[in-house]
PDB file of C-alpha atoms in Angstrom:
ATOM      1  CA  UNK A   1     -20.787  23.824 -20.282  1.00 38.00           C
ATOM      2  CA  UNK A   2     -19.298  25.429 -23.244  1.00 33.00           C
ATOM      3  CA  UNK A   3     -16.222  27.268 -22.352  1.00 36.00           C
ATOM      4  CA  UNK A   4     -15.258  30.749 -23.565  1.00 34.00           C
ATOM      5  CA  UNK A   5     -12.029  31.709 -25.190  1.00 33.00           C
ATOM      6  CA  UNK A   6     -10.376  34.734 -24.311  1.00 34.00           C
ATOM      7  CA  UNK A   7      -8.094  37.212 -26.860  1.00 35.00           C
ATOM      8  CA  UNK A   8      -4.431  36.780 -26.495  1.00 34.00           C
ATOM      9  CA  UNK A   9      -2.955  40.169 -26.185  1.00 34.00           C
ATOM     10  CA  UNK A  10       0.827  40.712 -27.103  1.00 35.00           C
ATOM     11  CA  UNK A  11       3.034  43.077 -25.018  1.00 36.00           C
ATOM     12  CA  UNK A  12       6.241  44.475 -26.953  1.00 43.00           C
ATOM     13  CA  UNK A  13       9.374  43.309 -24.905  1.00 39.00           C
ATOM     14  CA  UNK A  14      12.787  44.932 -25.507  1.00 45.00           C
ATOM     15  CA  UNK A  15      15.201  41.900 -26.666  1.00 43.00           C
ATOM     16  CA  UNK A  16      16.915  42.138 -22.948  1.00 41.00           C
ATOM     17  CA  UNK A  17      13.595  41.783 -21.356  1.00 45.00           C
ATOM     18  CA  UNK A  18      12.760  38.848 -23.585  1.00 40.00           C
ATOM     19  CA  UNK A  19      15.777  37.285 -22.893  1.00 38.00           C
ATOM     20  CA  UNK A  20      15.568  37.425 -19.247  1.00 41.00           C
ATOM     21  CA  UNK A  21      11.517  36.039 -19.156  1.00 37.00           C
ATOM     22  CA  UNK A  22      12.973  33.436 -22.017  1.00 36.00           C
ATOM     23  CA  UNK A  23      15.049  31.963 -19.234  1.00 38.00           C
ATOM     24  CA  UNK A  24      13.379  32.863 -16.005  1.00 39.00           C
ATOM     25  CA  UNK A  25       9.408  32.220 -16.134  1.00 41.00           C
ATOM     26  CA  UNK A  26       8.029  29.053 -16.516  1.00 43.00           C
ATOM     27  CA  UNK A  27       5.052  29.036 -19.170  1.00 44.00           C
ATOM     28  CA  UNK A  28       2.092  30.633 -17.676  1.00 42.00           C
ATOM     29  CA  UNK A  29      -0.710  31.383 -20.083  1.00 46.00           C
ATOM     30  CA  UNK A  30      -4.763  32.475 -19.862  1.00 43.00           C
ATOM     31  CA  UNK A  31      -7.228  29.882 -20.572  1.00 42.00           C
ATOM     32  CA  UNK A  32      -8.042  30.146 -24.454  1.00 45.00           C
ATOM     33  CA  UNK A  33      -4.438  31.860 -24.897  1.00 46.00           C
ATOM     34  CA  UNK A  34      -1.942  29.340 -27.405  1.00 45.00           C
ATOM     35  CA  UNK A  35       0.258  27.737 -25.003  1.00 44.00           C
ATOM     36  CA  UNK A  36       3.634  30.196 -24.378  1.00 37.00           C
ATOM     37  CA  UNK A  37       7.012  29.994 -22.807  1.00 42.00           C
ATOM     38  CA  UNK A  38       8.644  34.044 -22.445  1.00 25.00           C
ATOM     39  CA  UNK A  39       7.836  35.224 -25.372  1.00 25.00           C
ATOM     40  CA  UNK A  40       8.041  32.195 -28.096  1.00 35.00           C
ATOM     41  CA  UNK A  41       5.626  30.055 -28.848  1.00 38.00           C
ATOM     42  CA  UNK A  42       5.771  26.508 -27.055  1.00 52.00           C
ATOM     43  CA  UNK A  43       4.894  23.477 -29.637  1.00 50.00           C
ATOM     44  CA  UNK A  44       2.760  22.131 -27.032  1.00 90.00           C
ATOM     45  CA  UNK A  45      -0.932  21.766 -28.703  1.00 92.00           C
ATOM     46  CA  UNK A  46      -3.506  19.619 -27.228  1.00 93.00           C
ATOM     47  CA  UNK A  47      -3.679  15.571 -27.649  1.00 95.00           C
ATOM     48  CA  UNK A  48      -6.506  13.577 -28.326  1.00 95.00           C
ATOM     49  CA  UNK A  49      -6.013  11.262 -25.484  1.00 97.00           C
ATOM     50  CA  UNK A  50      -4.320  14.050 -23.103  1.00 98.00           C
ATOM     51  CA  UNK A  51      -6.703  15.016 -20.720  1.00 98.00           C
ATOM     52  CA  UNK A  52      -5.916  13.336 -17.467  1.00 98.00           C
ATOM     53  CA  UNK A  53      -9.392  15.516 -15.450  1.00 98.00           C
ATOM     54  CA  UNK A  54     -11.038  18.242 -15.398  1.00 98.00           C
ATOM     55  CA  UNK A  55     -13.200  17.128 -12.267  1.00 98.00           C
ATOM     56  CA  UNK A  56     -16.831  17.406 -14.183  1.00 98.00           C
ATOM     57  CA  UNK A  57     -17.540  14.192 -13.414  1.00 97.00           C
ATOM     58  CA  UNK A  58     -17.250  14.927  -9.827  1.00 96.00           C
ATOM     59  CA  UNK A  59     -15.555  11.669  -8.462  1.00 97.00           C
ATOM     60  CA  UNK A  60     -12.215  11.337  -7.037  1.00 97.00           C
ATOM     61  CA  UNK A  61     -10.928   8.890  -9.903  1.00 98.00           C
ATOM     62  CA  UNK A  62      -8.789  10.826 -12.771  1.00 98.00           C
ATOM     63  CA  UNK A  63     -10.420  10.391 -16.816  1.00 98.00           C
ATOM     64  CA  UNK A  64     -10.014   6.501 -17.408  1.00 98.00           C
ATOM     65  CA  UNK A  65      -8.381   6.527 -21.007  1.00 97.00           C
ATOM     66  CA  UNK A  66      -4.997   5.901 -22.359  1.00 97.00           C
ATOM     67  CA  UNK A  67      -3.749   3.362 -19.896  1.00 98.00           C
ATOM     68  CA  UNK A  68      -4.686   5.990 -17.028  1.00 98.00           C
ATOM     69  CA  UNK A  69      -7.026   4.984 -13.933  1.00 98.00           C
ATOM     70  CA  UNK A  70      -5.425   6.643 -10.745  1.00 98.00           C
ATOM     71  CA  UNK A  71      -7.495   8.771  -8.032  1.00 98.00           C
ATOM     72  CA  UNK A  72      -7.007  12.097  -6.342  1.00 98.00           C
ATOM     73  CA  UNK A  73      -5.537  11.970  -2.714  1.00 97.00           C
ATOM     74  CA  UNK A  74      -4.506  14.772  -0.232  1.00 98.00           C
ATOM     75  CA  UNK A  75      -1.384  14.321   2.396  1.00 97.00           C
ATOM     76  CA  UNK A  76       0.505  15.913   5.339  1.00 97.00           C
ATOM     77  CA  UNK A  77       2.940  15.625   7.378  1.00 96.00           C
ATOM     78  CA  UNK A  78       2.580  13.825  10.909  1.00 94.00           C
ATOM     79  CA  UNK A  79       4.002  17.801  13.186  1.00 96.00           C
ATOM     80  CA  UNK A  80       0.733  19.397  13.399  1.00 95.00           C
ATOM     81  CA  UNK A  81      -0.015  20.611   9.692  1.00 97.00           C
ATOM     82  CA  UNK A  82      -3.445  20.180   8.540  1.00 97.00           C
ATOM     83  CA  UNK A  83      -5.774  19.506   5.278  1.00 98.00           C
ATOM     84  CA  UNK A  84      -9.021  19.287   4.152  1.00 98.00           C
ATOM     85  CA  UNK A  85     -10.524  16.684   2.529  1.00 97.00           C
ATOM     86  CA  UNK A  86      -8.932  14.896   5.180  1.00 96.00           C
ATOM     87  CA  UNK A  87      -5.401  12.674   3.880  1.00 95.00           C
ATOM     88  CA  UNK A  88      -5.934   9.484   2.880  1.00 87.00           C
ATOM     89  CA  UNK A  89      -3.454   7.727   5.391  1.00 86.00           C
ATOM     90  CA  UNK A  90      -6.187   9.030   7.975  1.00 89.00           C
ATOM     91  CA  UNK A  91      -9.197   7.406   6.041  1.00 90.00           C
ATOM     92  CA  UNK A  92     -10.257  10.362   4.109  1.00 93.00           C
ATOM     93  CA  UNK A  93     -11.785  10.375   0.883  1.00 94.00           C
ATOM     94  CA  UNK A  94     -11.222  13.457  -1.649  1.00 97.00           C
ATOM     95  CA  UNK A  95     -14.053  14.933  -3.517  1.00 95.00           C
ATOM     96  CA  UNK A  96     -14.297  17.214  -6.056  1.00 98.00           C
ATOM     97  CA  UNK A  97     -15.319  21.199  -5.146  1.00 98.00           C
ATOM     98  CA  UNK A  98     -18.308  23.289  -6.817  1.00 98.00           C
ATOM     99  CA  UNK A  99     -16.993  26.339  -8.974  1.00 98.00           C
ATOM    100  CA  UNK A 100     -14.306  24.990 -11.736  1.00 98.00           C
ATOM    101  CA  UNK A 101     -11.992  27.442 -14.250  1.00 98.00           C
ATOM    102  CA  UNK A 102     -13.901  29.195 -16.839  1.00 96.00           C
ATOM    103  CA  UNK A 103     -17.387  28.773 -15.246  1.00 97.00           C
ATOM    104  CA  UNK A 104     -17.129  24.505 -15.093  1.00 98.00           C
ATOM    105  CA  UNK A 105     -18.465  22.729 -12.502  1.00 98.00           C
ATOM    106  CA  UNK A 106     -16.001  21.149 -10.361  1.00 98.00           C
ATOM    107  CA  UNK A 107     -12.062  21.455  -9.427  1.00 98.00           C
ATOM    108  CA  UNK A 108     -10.186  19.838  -6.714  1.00 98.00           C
ATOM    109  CA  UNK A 109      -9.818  21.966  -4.071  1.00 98.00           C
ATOM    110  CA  UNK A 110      -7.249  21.005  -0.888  1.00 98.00           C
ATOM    111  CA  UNK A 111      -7.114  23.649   1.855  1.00 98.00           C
ATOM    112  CA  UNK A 112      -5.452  23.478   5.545  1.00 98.00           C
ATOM    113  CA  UNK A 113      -2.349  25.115   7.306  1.00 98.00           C
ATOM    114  CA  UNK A 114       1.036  24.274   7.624  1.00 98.00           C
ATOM    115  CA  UNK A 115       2.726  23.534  11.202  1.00 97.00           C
ATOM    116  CA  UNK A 116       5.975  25.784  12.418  1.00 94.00           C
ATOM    117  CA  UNK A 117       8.622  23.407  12.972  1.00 86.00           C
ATOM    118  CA  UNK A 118      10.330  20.735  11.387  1.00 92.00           C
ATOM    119  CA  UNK A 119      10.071  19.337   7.677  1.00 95.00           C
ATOM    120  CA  UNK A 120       6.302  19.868   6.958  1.00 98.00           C
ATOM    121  CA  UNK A 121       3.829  20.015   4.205  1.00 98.00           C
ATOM    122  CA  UNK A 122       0.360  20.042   2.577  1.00 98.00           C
ATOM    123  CA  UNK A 123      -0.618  18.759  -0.417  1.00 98.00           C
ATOM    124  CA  UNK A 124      -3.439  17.504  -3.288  1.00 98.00           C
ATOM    125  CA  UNK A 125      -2.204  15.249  -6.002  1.00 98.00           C
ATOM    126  CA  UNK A 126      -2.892  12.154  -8.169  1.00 98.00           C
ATOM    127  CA  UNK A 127      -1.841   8.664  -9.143  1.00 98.00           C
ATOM    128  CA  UNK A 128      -1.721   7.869 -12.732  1.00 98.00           C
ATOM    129  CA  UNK A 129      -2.870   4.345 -12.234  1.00 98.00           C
ATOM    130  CA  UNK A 130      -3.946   2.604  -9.641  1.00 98.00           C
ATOM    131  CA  UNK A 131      -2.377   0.628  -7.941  1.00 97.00           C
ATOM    132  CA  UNK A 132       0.061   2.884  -7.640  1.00 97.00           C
ATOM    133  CA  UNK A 133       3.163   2.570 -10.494  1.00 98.00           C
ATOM    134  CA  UNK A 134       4.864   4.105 -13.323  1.00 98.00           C
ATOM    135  CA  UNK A 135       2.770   5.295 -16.339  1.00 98.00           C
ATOM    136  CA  UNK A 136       4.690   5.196 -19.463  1.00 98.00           C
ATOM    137  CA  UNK A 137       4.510   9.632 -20.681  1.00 98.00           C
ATOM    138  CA  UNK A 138       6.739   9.134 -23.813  1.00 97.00           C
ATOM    139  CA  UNK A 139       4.344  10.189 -25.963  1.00 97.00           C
ATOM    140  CA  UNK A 140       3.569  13.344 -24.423  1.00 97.00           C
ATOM    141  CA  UNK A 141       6.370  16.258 -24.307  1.00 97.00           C
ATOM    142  CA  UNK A 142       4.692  18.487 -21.205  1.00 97.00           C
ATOM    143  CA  UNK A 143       1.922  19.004 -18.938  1.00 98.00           C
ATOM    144  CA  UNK A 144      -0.679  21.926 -18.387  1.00 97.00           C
ATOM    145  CA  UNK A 145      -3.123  23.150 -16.086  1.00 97.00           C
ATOM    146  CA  UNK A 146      -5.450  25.835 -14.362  1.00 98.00           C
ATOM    147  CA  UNK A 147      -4.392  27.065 -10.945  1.00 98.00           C
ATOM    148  CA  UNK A 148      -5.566  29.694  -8.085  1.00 98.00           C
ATOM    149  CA  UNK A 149      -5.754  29.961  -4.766  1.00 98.00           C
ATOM    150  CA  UNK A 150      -8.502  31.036  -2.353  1.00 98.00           C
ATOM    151  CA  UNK A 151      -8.157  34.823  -0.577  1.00 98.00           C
ATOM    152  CA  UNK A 152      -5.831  35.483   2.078  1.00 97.00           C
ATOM    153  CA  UNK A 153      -3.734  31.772   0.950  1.00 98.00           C
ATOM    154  CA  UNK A 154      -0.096  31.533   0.710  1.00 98.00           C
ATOM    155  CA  UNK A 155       0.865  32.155  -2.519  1.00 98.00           C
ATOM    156  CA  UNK A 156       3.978  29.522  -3.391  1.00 98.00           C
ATOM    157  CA  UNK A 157       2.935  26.194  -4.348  1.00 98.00           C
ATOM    158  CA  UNK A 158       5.640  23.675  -5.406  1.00 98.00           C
ATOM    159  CA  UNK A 159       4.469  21.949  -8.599  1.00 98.00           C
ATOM    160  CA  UNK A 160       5.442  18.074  -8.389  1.00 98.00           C
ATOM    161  CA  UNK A 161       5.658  15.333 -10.944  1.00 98.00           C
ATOM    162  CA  UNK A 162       7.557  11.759  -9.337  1.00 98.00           C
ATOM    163  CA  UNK A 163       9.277   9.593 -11.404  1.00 98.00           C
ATOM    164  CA  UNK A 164      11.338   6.331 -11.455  1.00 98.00           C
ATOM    165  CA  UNK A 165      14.155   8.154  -9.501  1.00 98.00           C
ATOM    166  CA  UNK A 166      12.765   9.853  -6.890  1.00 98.00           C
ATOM    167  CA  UNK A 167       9.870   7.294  -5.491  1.00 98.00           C
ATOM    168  CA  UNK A 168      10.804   5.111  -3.008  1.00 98.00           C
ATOM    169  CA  UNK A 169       8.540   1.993  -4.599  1.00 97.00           C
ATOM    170  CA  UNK A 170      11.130   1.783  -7.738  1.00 98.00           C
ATOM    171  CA  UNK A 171      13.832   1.029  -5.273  1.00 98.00           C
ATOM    172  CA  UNK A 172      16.081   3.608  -7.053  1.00 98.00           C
ATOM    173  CA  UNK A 173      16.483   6.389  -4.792  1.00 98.00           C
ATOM    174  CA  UNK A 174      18.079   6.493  -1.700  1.00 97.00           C
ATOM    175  CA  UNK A 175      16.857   9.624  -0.736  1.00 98.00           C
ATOM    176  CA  UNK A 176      13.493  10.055  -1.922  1.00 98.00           C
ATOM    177  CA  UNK A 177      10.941  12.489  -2.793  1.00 98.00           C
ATOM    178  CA  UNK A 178      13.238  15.538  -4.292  1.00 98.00           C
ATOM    179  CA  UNK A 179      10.739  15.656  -7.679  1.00 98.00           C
ATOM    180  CA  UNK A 180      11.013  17.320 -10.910  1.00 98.00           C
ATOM    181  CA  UNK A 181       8.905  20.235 -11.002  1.00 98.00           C
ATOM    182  CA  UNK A 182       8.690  24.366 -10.597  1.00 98.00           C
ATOM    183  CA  UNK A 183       7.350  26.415  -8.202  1.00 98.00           C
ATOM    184  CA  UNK A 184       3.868  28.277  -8.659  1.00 98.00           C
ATOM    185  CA  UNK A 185       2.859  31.834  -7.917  1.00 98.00           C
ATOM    186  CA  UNK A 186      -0.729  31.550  -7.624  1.00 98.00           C
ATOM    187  CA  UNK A 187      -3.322  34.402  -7.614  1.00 98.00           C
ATOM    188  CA  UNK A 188      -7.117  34.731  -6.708  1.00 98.00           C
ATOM    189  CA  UNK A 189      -7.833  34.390 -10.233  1.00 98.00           C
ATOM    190  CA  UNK A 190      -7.452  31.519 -12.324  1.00 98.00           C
ATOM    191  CA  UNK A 191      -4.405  31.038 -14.737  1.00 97.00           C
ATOM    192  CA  UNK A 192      -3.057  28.672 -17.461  1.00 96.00           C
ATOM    193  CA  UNK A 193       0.527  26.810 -16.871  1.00 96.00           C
ATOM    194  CA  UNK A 194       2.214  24.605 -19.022  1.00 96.00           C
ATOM    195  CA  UNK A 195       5.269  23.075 -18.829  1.00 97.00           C
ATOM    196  CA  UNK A 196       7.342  21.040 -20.998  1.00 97.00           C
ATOM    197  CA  UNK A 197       9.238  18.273 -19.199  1.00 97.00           C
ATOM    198  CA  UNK A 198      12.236  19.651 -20.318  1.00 96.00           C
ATOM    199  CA  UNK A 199      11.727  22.788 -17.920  1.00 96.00           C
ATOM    200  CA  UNK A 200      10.871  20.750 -14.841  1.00 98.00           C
ATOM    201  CA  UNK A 201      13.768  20.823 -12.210  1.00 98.00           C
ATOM    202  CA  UNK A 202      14.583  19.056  -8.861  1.00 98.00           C
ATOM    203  CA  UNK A 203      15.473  21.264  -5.714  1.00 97.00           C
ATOM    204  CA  UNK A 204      18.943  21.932  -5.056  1.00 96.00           C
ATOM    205  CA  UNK A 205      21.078  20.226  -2.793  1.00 96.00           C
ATOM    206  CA  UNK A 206      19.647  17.344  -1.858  1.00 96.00           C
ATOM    207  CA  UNK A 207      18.373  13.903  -3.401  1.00 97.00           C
ATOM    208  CA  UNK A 208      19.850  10.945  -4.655  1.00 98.00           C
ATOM    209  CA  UNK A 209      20.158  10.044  -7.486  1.00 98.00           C
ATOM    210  CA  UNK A 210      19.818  13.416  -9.838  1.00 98.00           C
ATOM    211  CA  UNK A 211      19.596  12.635 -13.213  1.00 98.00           C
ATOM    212  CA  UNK A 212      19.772  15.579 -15.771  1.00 97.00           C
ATOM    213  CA  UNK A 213      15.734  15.092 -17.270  1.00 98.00           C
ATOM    214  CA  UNK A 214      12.624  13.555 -15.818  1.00 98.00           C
ATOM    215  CA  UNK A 215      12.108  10.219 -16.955  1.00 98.00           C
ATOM    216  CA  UNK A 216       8.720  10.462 -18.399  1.00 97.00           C
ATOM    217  CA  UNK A 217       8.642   7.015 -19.380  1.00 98.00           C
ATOM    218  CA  UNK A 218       7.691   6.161 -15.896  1.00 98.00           C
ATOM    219  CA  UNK A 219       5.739   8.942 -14.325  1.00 98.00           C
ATOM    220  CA  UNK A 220       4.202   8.398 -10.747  1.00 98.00           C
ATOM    221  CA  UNK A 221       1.466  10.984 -11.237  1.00 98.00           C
ATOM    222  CA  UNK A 222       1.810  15.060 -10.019  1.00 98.00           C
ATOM    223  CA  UNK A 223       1.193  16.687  -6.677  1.00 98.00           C
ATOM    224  CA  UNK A 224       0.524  20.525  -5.682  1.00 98.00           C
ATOM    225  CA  UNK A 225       2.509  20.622  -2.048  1.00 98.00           C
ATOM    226  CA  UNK A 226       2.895  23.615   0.409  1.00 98.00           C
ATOM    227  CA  UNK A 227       5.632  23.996   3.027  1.00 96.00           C
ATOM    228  CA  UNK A 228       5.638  27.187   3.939  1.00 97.00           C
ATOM    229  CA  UNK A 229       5.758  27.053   8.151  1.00 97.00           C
ATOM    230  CA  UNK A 230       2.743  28.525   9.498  1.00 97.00           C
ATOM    231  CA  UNK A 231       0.902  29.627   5.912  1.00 98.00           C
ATOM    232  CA  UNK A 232      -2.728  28.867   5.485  1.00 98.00           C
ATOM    233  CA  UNK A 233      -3.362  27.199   2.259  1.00 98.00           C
ATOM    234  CA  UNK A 234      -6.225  26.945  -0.459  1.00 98.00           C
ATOM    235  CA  UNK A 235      -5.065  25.454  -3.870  1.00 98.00           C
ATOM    236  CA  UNK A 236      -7.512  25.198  -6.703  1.00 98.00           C
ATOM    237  CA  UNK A 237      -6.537  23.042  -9.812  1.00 98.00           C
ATOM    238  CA  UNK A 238      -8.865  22.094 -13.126  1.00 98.00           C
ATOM    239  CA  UNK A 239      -8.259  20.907 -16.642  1.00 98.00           C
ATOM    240  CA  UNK A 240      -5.100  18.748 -15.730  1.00 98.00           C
ATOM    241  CA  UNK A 241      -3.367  17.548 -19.034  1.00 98.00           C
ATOM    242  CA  UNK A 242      -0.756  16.367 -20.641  1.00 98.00           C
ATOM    243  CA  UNK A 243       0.313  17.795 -24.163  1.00 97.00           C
ATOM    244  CA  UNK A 244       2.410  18.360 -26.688  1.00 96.00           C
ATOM    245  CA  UNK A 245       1.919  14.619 -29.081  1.00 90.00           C
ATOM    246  CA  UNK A 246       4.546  13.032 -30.624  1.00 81.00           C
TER     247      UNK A 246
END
């Protein structure tokens, strides 16, 4: 199905306004807007290889092209949190959902709650090959996507991307899983992110090592994770890709 564009509309910003969204928002754009960051323009344009899935072939395997051939997954923790399609380490399978961004198909929907105590978590995300290993992303300088979440769902969503140094298979880190990423604010209605690698950040505090930059020269793949204690979750994502060619 054909997909329709929508205007770009451009709100004046006083320079210290500009500033302060320059430095504090991630890029969040419409569908059919050019790809922003603040208020200048990000050089992030779409690749010809780029698309990782957009779920319209309703399987759980992403797009195979450009060295990619990974599959969707969902996971949580072992203190009571829950998720639906049912995790993987529990013999689940995912599947694509009916009712995709901009009238598509299909989008991968994950959807549970959260426990109360302890470290806990719920989450959707994807391999970039399979078996599991790094994907060599050198050619690509960010990634974008359409997000929402259902009604009455928790509205912070940790955006997730592992690499070499936080993955416990490289045998680099020694302690694991503190990913490059950003955190999401996700509405009802569907929006546009991209984000250059250069804006993804680890959490503070913790992890070992921390390198400066994500080393996109061996990607893991990217995961969509709530750990809020006691929030009911419903994350919708569509038109995963990566952009910005070299």
């Amino acid at each position: 199905m054909k997909k329709r564009r929508q205007a770009s509309v451009i709100v004046p910003l006083s320079p210290l306004n500009a500033l302060a969204i320059l430095f504090l928002t991630p890029a969040c754009i419409m569908p059919g807007q050019k790809p922003v960051l603040g208020n200048n323009a990000v050089s992030l344009d779409k690749c010809d290889e780029g698309l990782i899935d957009d779920g319209e072939d309703g399987n759980n395997q992403v797009l195979v092209r450009d060295g990619r051939n990974g599959y969707w997954y969902t996971y949580v923790d072992e203190l009571g949190s829950t998720v639906e399609p049912e995790a993987g380490s529990r013999g689940g399978t995912f599947n694509m959902s009916p009712g995709g961004a901009d009238g598509s198909k299909y989008a991968a929907n994950v959807r549970g709650k959260i426990g109360k105590g302890g470290v806990v978590f719920g989450a959707v995300g994807f391999n970039f090959v399979d078996p599991k290993g790094p994907y060599d992303a050198s050619q690509y300088n960010g990634i974008a996507f359409s997000a929402r979440r259902g009604p009455g769902a928790v509205n912070k969503v940790r955006l997730k991307v592992p690499d070499a140094n936080t993955v416990p298979e490289a045998g680099i880190c020694r302690e694991c899983f503190n990913d490059f990423g950003a955190d999401l604010n996700l509405t009802e209605s569907w929006q546009r992110f991209v984000f250059p690698f250069k804006k993804l950040k680890q959490e503070p505090d913790w992890g070992t090592p921390r390198p400066r930059a994500i080393n996109k020269a061996k990607l893991y793949g990217m995961q969509f994770q709530v750990n809020t204690p006691g929030a009911t979750f419903d994350i919708w994502i569509d038109n995963v890709e990566f952009v910005g060619c070299e």
